[in-house]
Tab-separated table of C-alpha atoms in Angstrom:
chain	number	residue	atom	x	y	z
A	1	MET	CA	50.801	-30.762	6.381
A	2	ALA	CA	47.203	-31.650	5.550
A	3	GLU	CA	44.539	-29.174	6.596
A	4	SER	CA	42.415	-29.981	9.577
A	5	SER	CA	39.022	-31.444	8.819
A	6	GLY	CA	37.535	-30.303	12.112
A	7	PRO	CA	34.038	-28.808	12.478
A	8	LEU	CA	33.240	-25.359	11.216
A	9	ASP	CA	32.666	-22.437	13.539
A	10	GLU	CA	28.977	-21.594	13.379
A	11	GLY	CA	29.505	-17.862	13.474
A	12	THR	CA	32.065	-17.279	10.778
A	13	GLY	CA	31.870	-20.320	8.533
A	14	SER	CA	35.628	-20.857	8.969
A	15	ARG	CA	37.210	-23.846	10.632
A	16	ARG	CA	37.056	-23.745	14.407
A	17	GLY	CA	40.120	-22.105	15.886
A	18	ARG	CA	40.831	-20.009	12.802
A	19	LYS	CA	40.073	-16.337	13.097
A	20	PRO	CA	38.623	-14.896	9.882
A	21	VAL	CA	40.866	-12.394	8.147
A	22	ARG	CA	39.551	-8.860	8.112
A	23	PRO	CA	39.717	-7.327	4.607
A	24	ASP	CA	42.329	-4.666	3.961
A	25	PRO	CA	40.513	-1.295	3.687
A	26	GLU	CA	43.181	-0.095	1.254
A	27	SER	CA	42.393	-2.852	-1.259
A	28	GLY	CA	39.214	-1.260	-2.592
A	29	PRO	CA	35.876	0.401	-1.780
A	30	VAL	CA	34.020	-2.867	-1.117
A	31	ALA	CA	36.781	-4.034	1.221
A	32	LEU	CA	36.567	-0.684	3.026
A	33	LEU	CA	32.837	-1.202	3.577
A	34	ALA	CA	33.497	-4.710	4.934
A	35	HIS	CA	36.228	-3.321	7.198
A	36	ARG	CA	33.713	-0.873	8.660
A	37	LEU	CA	31.262	-3.726	9.229
A	38	TRP	CA	33.963	-5.604	11.147
A	39	GLU	CA	34.648	-2.559	13.318
A	40	LEU	CA	30.944	-2.222	14.110
A	41	LYS	CA	30.720	-5.934	14.918
A	42	GLU	CA	33.593	-5.651	17.396
A	43	GLN	CA	32.084	-2.536	18.993
A	44	ALA	CA	28.873	-4.513	19.565
A	45	GLY	CA	30.689	-7.314	21.385
A	46	ASP	CA	31.685	-9.394	18.346
A	47	PRO	CA	28.642	-11.702	18.188
A	48	SER	CA	28.802	-14.606	15.757
A	49	PHE	CA	27.039	-14.378	12.428
A	50	ALA	CA	24.780	-17.211	13.555
A	51	ASP	CA	23.744	-15.197	16.621
A	52	MET	CA	23.127	-12.143	14.473
A	53	ALA	CA	20.830	-14.144	12.171
A	54	THR	CA	18.914	-15.854	14.995
A	55	ARG	CA	19.138	-14.465	18.502
A	56	LEU	CA	19.612	-10.829	17.444
A	57	GLY	CA	16.914	-11.051	14.769
A	58	ALA	CA	18.662	-10.019	11.543
A	59	ALA	CA	16.472	-10.687	8.494
A	60	ALA	CA	19.436	-12.184	6.647
A	61	SER	CA	21.086	-15.589	6.667
A	62	LYS	CA	24.326	-16.366	8.488
A	63	SER	CA	26.096	-16.965	5.174
A	64	SER	CA	24.889	-13.626	3.739
A	65	LEU	CA	26.145	-11.740	6.789
A	66	ALA	CA	29.496	-13.529	6.637
A	67	ALA	CA	29.827	-12.793	2.908
A	68	ALA	CA	29.177	-9.096	3.547
A	69	ALA	CA	32.094	-9.031	5.991
A	70	ARG	CA	34.508	-10.752	3.594
A	71	GLY	CA	34.657	-7.750	1.286
A	72	SER	CA	34.984	-9.685	-1.966
A	73	THR	CA	31.682	-8.526	-3.486
A	74	LEU	CA	29.301	-5.697	-2.650
A	75	PRO	CA	26.424	-7.046	-0.520
A	76	SER	CA	22.860	-5.969	-1.176
A	77	TRP	CA	21.583	-2.975	0.753
A	78	GLU	CA	19.080	-5.217	2.546
A	79	THR	CA	21.851	-7.476	3.881
A	80	THR	CA	24.058	-4.511	4.774
A	81	TRP	CA	21.237	-2.813	6.654
A	82	GLU	CA	20.320	-5.932	8.619
A	83	PHE	CA	23.997	-6.380	9.554
A	84	VAL	CA	24.150	-2.780	10.778
A	85	ARG	CA	20.693	-2.525	12.326
A	86	VAL	CA	20.967	-5.418	14.773
A	87	LEU	CA	24.351	-4.149	15.969
A	88	ALA	CA	24.249	-0.351	15.831
A	89	VAL	CA	20.555	0.176	16.618
A	90	ASP	CA	19.423	-2.861	18.595
A	91	ARG	CA	22.661	-3.644	20.424
A	92	LEU	CA	24.401	-0.275	20.763
A	93	GLY	CA	21.248	1.843	20.967
A	94	GLN	CA	22.230	4.325	18.257
A	95	ASP	CA	19.639	6.496	16.497
A	96	LEU	CA	17.949	4.502	13.736
A	97	ASP	CA	17.561	7.320	11.204
A	98	GLU	CA	21.115	8.592	11.640
A	99	VAL	CA	22.532	5.081	11.361
A	100	ARG	CA	20.514	4.387	8.227
A	101	ARG	CA	21.690	7.613	6.548
A	102	GLU	CA	25.332	7.052	7.482
A	103	TRP	CA	25.513	3.439	6.316
A	104	ARG	CA	23.443	4.008	3.209
A	105	ALA	CA	26.048	6.604	2.215
A	106	HIS	CA	28.868	4.105	2.924
A	107	TRP	CA	27.121	1.421	0.867
A	108	GLU	CA	26.355	3.699	-2.091
A	109	GLN	CA	29.907	5.051	-2.108
A	110	ALA	CA	31.273	1.502	-2.237
A	111	GLY	CA	29.060	0.726	-5.223
A	112	ILE	CA	29.873	3.930	-7.123
A	113	ALA	CA	33.608	3.674	-6.477
A	114	GLY	CA	33.585	0.000	-7.422
A	115	ASP	CA	31.908	0.767	-10.750
A	116	SER	CA	34.472	3.492	-11.450
A	117	GLU	CA	37.337	1.088	-10.807
A	118	ASN	CA	35.848	-1.474	-13.163
A	119	GLU	CA	35.500	1.139	-15.900
A	120	ALA	CA	39.111	2.208	-15.378
A	121	ARG	CA	40.265	-1.382	-15.818
A	122	MET	CA	38.255	-1.815	-19.020
A	123	PRO	CA	38.905	1.152	-21.347
A	124	GLU	CA	36.424	1.539	-24.122
A	125	GLN	CA	37.569	0.055	-27.406
A	126	LEU	CA	35.912	1.356	-30.511
A	127	PRO	CA	35.479	-1.270	-33.216
A	128	SER	CA	37.548	-0.571	-36.300
A	129	GLU	CA	35.550	0.134	-39.416
A	130	PRO	CA	35.783	-2.783	-41.858
A	131	PRO	CA	37.365	-1.910	-45.220
A	132	GLY	CA	34.946	-1.373	-48.072
A	133	PRO	CA	34.877	-3.544	-51.191
A	134	PRO	CA	37.528	-2.763	-53.822
A	135	ALA	CA	36.415	-0.290	-56.481
A	136	PRO	CA	35.735	-1.898	-59.859
A	137	ASN	CA	38.329	-1.220	-62.566
A	138	ILE	CA	35.945	0.779	-64.758
A	139	SER	CA	38.637	2.653	-66.696
A	140	HIS	CA	40.170	-0.562	-68.041
A	141	ARG	CA	36.773	-1.949	-69.014
A	142	ARG	CA	35.717	1.335	-70.659
A	143	SER	CA	38.931	1.515	-72.744
A	144	ARG	CA	38.378	-1.993	-74.018
A	145	ARG	CA	34.800	-1.215	-75.014
A	146	LEU	CA	35.829	1.983	-76.821
A	147	ALA	CA	38.132	-0.130	-78.940
A	148	VAL	CA	35.186	-2.380	-79.807
A	149	LEU	CA	33.137	0.706	-80.782
A	150	ALA	CA	35.864	2.036	-83.062
A	151	ALA	CA	36.213	-1.284	-84.844
A	152	ALA	CA	32.455	-1.560	-85.343
A	153	SER	CA	32.106	1.937	-86.804
A	154	GLY	CA	34.605	1.130	-89.524
A	155	ALA	CA	33.274	-2.278	-90.405
A	156	ALA	CA	29.522	-2.650	-90.160
A	157	GLY	CA	27.718	0.675	-90.386
A	158	VAL	CA	25.175	2.339	-88.116
A	159	GLY	CA	23.500	-0.777	-86.733
A	160	ALA	CA	26.770	-2.235	-85.622
A	161	VAL	CA	27.759	1.121	-84.130
A	162	LEU	CA	24.567	1.287	-82.063
A	163	LEU	CA	25.031	-2.275	-80.879
A	164	ALA	CA	28.627	-1.570	-79.993
A	165	TRP	CA	27.583	1.628	-78.179
A	166	PHE	CA	25.174	-0.343	-76.030
A	167	LEU	CA	27.770	-2.989	-75.286
A	168	THR	CA	30.303	-0.296	-74.462
A	169	PHE	CA	28.345	2.008	-72.171
A	170	GLY	CA	25.147	0.181	-71.326
A	171	GLY	CA	26.850	-1.978	-68.704
A	172	ASP	CA	28.587	0.890	-66.910
A	173	LYS	CA	25.620	1.674	-64.729
A	174	PRO	CA	26.824	0.979	-61.185
A	175	GLN	CA	25.044	-1.812	-59.463
A	176	GLY	CA	23.162	-0.868	-56.333
A	177	ASP	CA	24.657	-1.928	-53.024
A	178	SER	CA	22.873	-4.815	-51.443
A	179	THR	CA	21.397	-3.301	-48.320
A	180	ALA	CA	20.455	-5.650	-45.506
A	181	GLN	CA	16.785	-5.558	-44.716
A	182	PRO	CA	16.100	-4.218	-41.261
A	183	THR	CA	15.139	-6.916	-38.848
A	184	PRO	CA	12.282	-6.305	-36.482
A	185	ALA	CA	13.408	-5.291	-33.002
A	186	GLN	CA	13.546	-8.137	-30.596
A	187	SER	CA	10.914	-7.886	-27.930
A	188	SER	CA	12.381	-7.364	-24.477
A	189	THR	CA	11.799	-10.079	-21.899
A	190	PRO	CA	9.254	-9.024	-19.256
A	191	ARG	CA	10.977	-8.277	-15.954
A	192	ASP	CA	9.251	-8.394	-12.573
A	193	ASP	CA	11.021	-6.397	-9.869
A	194	SER	CA	10.371	-4.226	-6.832
A	195	VAL	CA	12.281	-1.673	-4.777
A	196	PHE	CA	11.617	-0.888	-1.129
A	197	GLU	CA	11.575	2.892	-0.774
A	198	ARG	CA	10.877	3.600	2.888
A	199	ASP	CA	8.855	3.050	6.041
A	200	VAL	CA	6.081	5.635	5.904
A	201	THR	CA	4.960	4.924	9.474
A	202	TYR	CA	6.496	3.134	12.458
A	203	PRO	CA	10.112	2.716	11.301
A	204	ASP	CA	12.147	-0.122	12.762
A	205	GLY	CA	12.566	0.218	16.516
A	206	SER	CA	9.415	2.276	17.101
A	207	VAL	CA	7.679	1.856	20.465
A	208	VAL	CA	3.951	1.077	20.653
A	209	THR	CA	1.620	0.747	23.622
A	210	LYS	CA	0.451	-2.647	24.873
A	211	GLY	CA	-2.885	-3.673	23.390
A	212	SER	CA	-3.040	-0.687	21.023
A	213	ASN	CA	-4.041	-0.721	17.358
A	214	PHE	CA	-1.795	0.997	14.839
A	215	ASP	CA	-1.320	1.192	11.064
A	216	LYS	CA	2.023	0.171	9.601
A	217	THR	CA	2.699	1.579	6.103
A	218	TRP	CA	5.509	0.798	3.656
A	219	ARG	CA	6.229	2.389	0.279
A	220	ILE	CA	7.496	0.161	-2.522
A	221	ARG	CA	8.002	0.783	-6.240
A	222	ASN	CA	7.289	-1.395	-9.251
A	223	ALA	CA	10.807	-1.424	-10.705
A	224	GLY	CA	10.080	-3.937	-13.453
A	225	THR	CA	8.183	-3.929	-16.737
A	226	VAL	CA	5.213	-6.011	-15.576
A	227	PRO	CA	2.057	-4.350	-14.184
A	228	TRP	CA	1.069	-5.610	-10.745
A	229	GLN	CA	-2.460	-6.971	-10.609
A	230	ASP	CA	-4.128	-9.289	-8.098
A	231	ARG	CA	-1.111	-9.193	-5.802
A	232	TYR	CA	-0.923	-9.283	-2.029
A	233	LEU	CA	1.412	-8.938	0.913
A	234	THR	CA	1.057	-12.234	2.767
A	235	ARG	CA	2.173	-12.645	6.380
A	236	MET	CA	4.968	-15.210	6.788
A	237	ASN	CA	5.085	-15.757	10.566
A	238	ASP	CA	3.046	-15.575	13.762
A	239	THR	CA	3.857	-13.310	16.702
A	240	PRO	CA	2.047	-12.066	19.827
A	241	CYS	CA	1.136	-8.997	17.767
A	242	ARG	CA	-1.864	-9.709	15.561
A	243	ALA	CA	-2.184	-8.730	11.901
A	244	PRO	CA	-4.254	-9.891	8.902
A	245	LYS	CA	-2.955	-12.835	6.911
A	246	ARG	CA	-2.735	-10.737	3.758
A	247	VAL	CA	-3.466	-7.279	2.349
A	248	GLY	CA	-4.001	-6.242	-1.255
A	249	ILE	CA	-1.511	-4.398	-3.482
A	250	GLY	CA	-2.277	-2.308	-6.501
A	251	PRO	CA	-2.891	-2.395	-9.320
A	252	VAL	CA	0.503	-0.735	-9.850
A	253	LEU	CA	2.010	0.146	-13.227
A	254	PRO	CA	5.761	-0.121	-13.942
A	255	GLY	CA	7.596	2.833	-12.428
A	256	GLU	CA	4.812	3.687	-9.990
A	257	SER	CA	5.116	3.621	-6.195
A	258	VAL	CA	2.426	2.378	-3.853
A	259	ASP	CA	1.793	2.716	-0.109
A	260	ILE	CA	0.714	-0.527	1.567
A	261	THR	CA	-0.914	-0.335	4.999
A	262	VAL	CA	-1.521	-3.120	7.514
A	263	ARG	CA	-3.602	-2.713	10.671
A	264	VAL	CA	-1.742	-4.301	13.603
A	265	ARG	CA	-2.807	-4.922	17.186
A	266	ALA	CA	0.053	-4.825	19.681
A	267	SER	CA	0.466	-7.684	22.121
A	268	ASP	CA	-0.875	-7.379	25.645
A	269	ALA	CA	2.557	-8.073	27.117
A	270	PRO	CA	5.729	-6.036	26.579
A	271	GLY	CA	8.337	-7.352	24.180
A	272	ARG	CA	9.563	-7.188	20.628
A	273	CYS	CA	7.197	-7.664	17.704
A	274	LYS	CA	8.659	-8.544	14.288
A	275	ILE	CA	6.352	-9.687	11.492
A	276	PHE	CA	7.450	-10.559	7.941
A	277	TRP	CA	5.387	-10.188	4.756
A	278	LYS	CA	6.105	-11.476	1.245
A	279	MET	CA	4.501	-10.517	-2.085
A	280	THR	CA	2.287	-13.323	-3.451
A	281	ASP	CA	-0.382	-13.858	-6.074
A	282	GLU	CA	-4.015	-14.421	-5.152
A	283	ASP	CA	-3.347	-18.154	-4.673
A	284	GLY	CA	-0.606	-17.439	-2.138
A	285	THR	CA	2.277	-18.359	-4.449
A	286	PRO	CA	5.355	-16.270	-3.513
A	287	LEU	CA	6.569	-13.801	-6.143
A	288	LEU	CA	9.948	-12.103	-6.559
A	289	ALA	CA	11.769	-15.029	-4.977
A	290	ALA	CA	15.111	-13.189	-4.910
A	291	LYS	CA	13.669	-10.370	-2.810
A	292	LYS	CA	13.723	-10.484	0.973
A	293	PRO	CA	10.430	-10.034	2.847
A	294	ILE	CA	9.478	-6.628	4.174
A	295	PHE	CA	8.754	-6.504	7.872
A	296	LEU	CA	7.391	-4.661	10.863
A	297	ASP	CA	9.778	-4.363	13.824
A	298	VAL	CA	8.456	-2.557	16.905
A	299	THR	CA	8.863	-2.715	20.657
A	300	VAL	CA	5.722	-3.158	22.753
A	301	ALA	CA	5.888	-1.323	26.080
């Protein structure tokens, strides 16, 4: 029977009417993490992935959330946290810090256990040492030359003896091994990367007073090999809460962490305030395209 070509369900990405298969938690650490995500999703009322990415405000795409729940590959921590945050914190009202610690441990354990399984499947194989070149047959050559020396000593006097001596032993000096000249080390390709470390102030879900001014601070680390100069956090969206269009970063050397602070004015009406920022150069060109924006997420009351 041919498969149905009906429309896809917007929440799961599967064909409408087909319930996605929950991964078997016994099949591996990544599948176990996905199984836990499914359980959380059901506890929160089983919203669709599309609703999670739009109405519930997850800073991750519908497809990324769905992929995290399939359990085939380990999702990024950012995607995992957005999956968990909108359900456990925003929907179920659980404590943000406790939820973050618990799920960070689940996510890290899935990554560590997954790496261990891969190493177990691929035992280290030491390359066999190539055989050396065959030793020259010096004894045969030396015997032949001694015979030449003996014949010369009986036939041609001292000069012939000296010549024969040179021919006999002068060529026995071993030739030096041809040693490959060291090649200069290849220069490593510059790598631009960042790591979000933590919210220094006003973690997600914090409550602020209507019309108040407050300073939001994040801590990020230069995890690449490129120094950061003339870089900014540029605001990506508009909300009732007001914030500058961009704030400066750095300079920051590779391996260093930096605190970035934005002054925000809360809206005059109660509600949720979520503002996204992305790292750009001084012309506003986005950098680190693979990285998700960092954001402020507070409740105005």
